[in-house]
Amino acid sequence: MLEQDDRSLEHELHSLRTDIHTNFPKIEIKRLEKIGEGMDYRVYRINDHITFRVPKYPAVNNTLQSEVVLLPQLESFVHTPIPRYRYLGIQNDTKFSFVGYQNIQGDLLPAEKLWLMPVKASPSRQANALASQPSAFLTLGIPDPRLD
């Protein structure tokens, strides 16, 4: 369960509901829930099958825009599901982008395995660590020795 002031969460969900309705009027929202928040994004699930990621800061917004362009190009290089952004919108209040995609089937990466990521490595090196050996990383937590 997320720890957040009820009024704050209510406002956050109302804002997202408004943004989704403004950008994607054909989406009928029957259920909207916040499923997580990290340093850079807030993540929500709609109707149990669509995930929306909402950046929190300008720099992250720029990264998200790059991700929208680059992520589809990774599909042919990795053997793990990659989100296919079906919904690209603009938030009313911040004017940041936000994205939505059909949920991906699978298991979440356990937090205790995240410590194996090369923290001091560049973002591209971290991405390679995840993308080059996804099955080994996700199941055993063994980093790719080629990256050391």
Tab-separated table of C-alpha atoms in Angstrom:
chain	number	residue	atom	x	y	z
A	1	MET	CA	0.000	0.000	0.000
A	2	LEU	CA	1.313	3.407	-0.947
A	3	GLU	CA	1.961	5.869	1.850
A	4	GLN	CA	0.582	9.205	0.744
A	5	ASP	CA	-1.761	11.770	2.165
A	6	ASP	CA	-5.291	10.933	0.986
A	7	ARG	CA	-5.980	14.449	-0.275
A	8	SER	CA	-2.702	14.584	-2.150
A	9	LEU	CA	-3.358	11.216	-3.800
A	10	GLU	CA	-6.933	12.221	-4.599
A	11	HIS	CA	-5.670	15.407	-6.291
A	12	GLU	CA	-2.991	13.460	-8.188
A	13	LEU	CA	-5.513	10.907	-9.482
A	14	HIS	CA	-7.982	13.647	-10.421
A	15	SER	CA	-5.263	15.482	-12.402
A	16	LEU	CA	-4.270	12.319	-14.258
A	17	ARG	CA	-7.903	11.437	-14.964
A	18	THR	CA	-8.349	14.933	-16.455
A	19	ASP	CA	-5.141	14.624	-18.517
A	20	ILE	CA	-6.184	11.241	-19.872
A	21	HIS	CA	-9.671	12.475	-20.716
A	22	THR	CA	-8.216	15.558	-22.457
A	23	ASN	CA	-5.614	13.621	-24.453
A	24	PHE	CA	-7.467	10.342	-25.017
A	25	PRO	CA	-11.232	10.954	-24.854
A	26	LYS	CA	-11.995	7.408	-26.068
A	27	ILE	CA	-10.493	5.819	-22.941
A	28	GLU	CA	-13.289	5.138	-20.482
A	29	ILE	CA	-11.700	5.084	-17.028
A	30	LYS	CA	-13.497	2.590	-14.829
A	31	ARG	CA	-10.629	2.088	-12.392
A	32	LEU	CA	-7.551	4.239	-11.765
A	33	GLU	CA	-4.913	3.357	-9.198
A	34	LYS	CA	-1.422	4.510	-8.391
A	35	ILE	CA	0.859	1.476	-8.422
A	36	GLY	CA	4.195	3.083	-7.642
A	37	GLU	CA	6.495	6.058	-7.511
A	38	GLY	CA	10.220	6.265	-7.997
A	39	MET	CA	12.708	9.094	-8.073
A	40	ASP	CA	11.693	10.146	-11.581
A	41	TYR	CA	8.225	8.786	-12.383
A	42	ARG	CA	4.813	8.073	-10.971
A	43	VAL	CA	3.130	4.947	-12.350
A	44	TYR	CA	-0.585	4.278	-12.591
A	45	ARG	CA	-2.793	1.446	-13.795
A	46	ILE	CA	-6.062	2.079	-15.591
A	47	ASN	CA	-8.826	-0.500	-15.935
A	48	ASP	CA	-6.368	-3.216	-14.879
A	49	HIS	CA	-4.715	-3.349	-18.308
A	50	ILE	CA	-3.132	0.004	-19.222
A	51	THR	CA	-0.070	1.422	-17.466
A	52	PHE	CA	0.718	5.142	-17.540
A	53	ARG	CA	4.112	6.607	-16.608
A	54	VAL	CA	4.237	10.268	-15.651
A	55	PRO	CA	7.579	12.092	-15.281
A	56	LYS	CA	8.098	14.293	-12.245
A	57	TYR	CA	10.842	16.671	-13.484
A	58	PRO	CA	11.848	18.509	-16.689
A	59	ALA	CA	15.028	16.460	-17.223
A	60	VAL	CA	13.059	13.232	-16.912
A	61	ASN	CA	10.533	14.559	-19.400
A	62	ASN	CA	13.343	14.945	-21.949
A	63	THR	CA	14.543	11.414	-21.222
A	64	LEU	CA	11.031	10.068	-21.695
A	65	GLN	CA	10.761	11.734	-25.098
A	66	SER	CA	14.022	10.034	-26.139
A	67	GLU	CA	12.788	6.723	-24.753
A	68	VAL	CA	9.647	6.921	-26.875
A	69	VAL	CA	11.837	7.120	-29.978
A	70	LEU	CA	14.535	4.617	-28.953
A	71	LEU	CA	12.621	1.881	-27.140
A	72	PRO	CA	10.969	0.408	-30.250
A	73	GLN	CA	14.431	0.010	-31.780
A	74	LEU	CA	15.472	-2.289	-28.892
A	75	GLU	CA	12.789	-4.872	-29.634
A	76	SER	CA	14.896	-6.735	-32.160
A	77	PHE	CA	17.884	-6.902	-29.774
A	78	VAL	CA	16.311	-8.215	-26.586
A	79	HIS	CA	14.267	-11.275	-25.786
A	80	THR	CA	12.063	-9.695	-23.171
A	81	PRO	CA	8.842	-7.722	-23.625
A	82	ILE	CA	9.253	-3.990	-24.128
A	83	PRO	CA	6.420	-1.499	-23.614
A	84	ARG	CA	4.801	-0.365	-26.844
A	85	TYR	CA	3.637	3.154	-26.200
A	86	ARG	CA	0.108	3.482	-27.521
A	87	TYR	CA	-0.693	6.676	-25.704
A	88	LEU	CA	1.500	9.789	-25.843
A	89	GLY	CA	-0.002	12.788	-24.085
A	90	ILE	CA	0.790	16.159	-22.548
A	91	GLN	CA	-0.025	16.966	-18.917
A	92	ASN	CA	-2.226	20.027	-18.518
A	93	ASP	CA	-0.416	21.559	-15.540
A	94	THR	CA	3.291	20.876	-16.241
A	95	LYS	CA	3.153	20.444	-20.029
A	96	PHE	CA	5.353	17.348	-19.565
A	97	SER	CA	4.761	14.312	-21.746
A	98	PHE	CA	3.250	11.156	-20.304
A	99	VAL	CA	2.933	7.721	-21.850
A	100	GLY	CA	0.644	4.735	-21.658
A	101	TYR	CA	0.954	1.138	-22.799
A	102	GLN	CA	-0.777	-2.208	-22.463
A	103	ASN	CA	0.441	-4.039	-19.372
A	104	ILE	CA	3.299	-6.451	-19.957
A	105	GLN	CA	2.881	-9.938	-18.558
A	106	GLY	CA	5.657	-11.069	-16.247
A	107	ASP	CA	7.146	-10.709	-12.816
A	108	LEU	CA	8.468	-7.512	-11.282
A	109	LEU	CA	12.196	-7.289	-10.722
A	110	PRO	CA	12.657	-7.785	-6.965
A	111	ALA	CA	14.193	-4.801	-5.174
A	112	GLU	CA	16.908	-6.989	-3.630
A	113	LYS	CA	18.284	-7.719	-7.120
A	114	LEU	CA	18.576	-4.057	-8.079
A	115	TRP	CA	21.709	-3.640	-5.946
A	116	LEU	CA	23.563	-5.735	-8.524
A	117	MET	CA	23.276	-2.960	-11.097
A	118	PRO	CA	26.547	-1.136	-11.818
A	119	VAL	CA	25.530	2.052	-9.976
A	120	LYS	CA	28.563	4.106	-10.972
A	121	ALA	CA	28.273	3.082	-14.613
A	122	SER	CA	26.880	5.415	-17.243
A	123	PRO	CA	23.170	5.129	-18.064
A	124	SER	CA	23.980	3.395	-21.352
A	125	ARG	CA	26.138	0.860	-19.530
A	126	GLN	CA	23.347	0.246	-17.007
A	127	ALA	CA	20.917	-0.232	-19.887
A	128	ASN	CA	23.306	-2.702	-21.498
A	129	ALA	CA	23.573	-4.591	-18.217
A	130	LEU	CA	19.821	-5.023	-18.185
A	131	ALA	CA	19.298	-5.595	-21.893
A	132	SER	CA	22.225	-7.876	-22.751
A	133	GLN	CA	21.389	-10.648	-20.297
A	134	PRO	CA	17.793	-10.117	-19.191
A	135	SER	CA	17.015	-13.713	-18.355
A	136	ALA	CA	20.174	-14.201	-16.301
A	137	PHE	CA	19.797	-10.854	-14.595
A	138	LEU	CA	16.128	-11.302	-13.778
A	139	THR	CA	16.399	-14.862	-12.524
A	140	LEU	CA	19.852	-15.142	-11.002
A	141	GLY	CA	21.044	-11.576	-10.607
A	142	ILE	CA	24.354	-12.350	-12.312
A	143	PRO	CA	25.791	-9.272	-14.035
A	144	ASP	CA	27.209	-9.547	-17.544
A	145	PRO	CA	31.012	-9.938	-17.120
A	146	ARG	CA	31.610	-8.208	-20.463
A	147	LEU	CA	30.550	-4.923	-18.836
A	148	ASP	CA	33.236	-4.875	-16.131
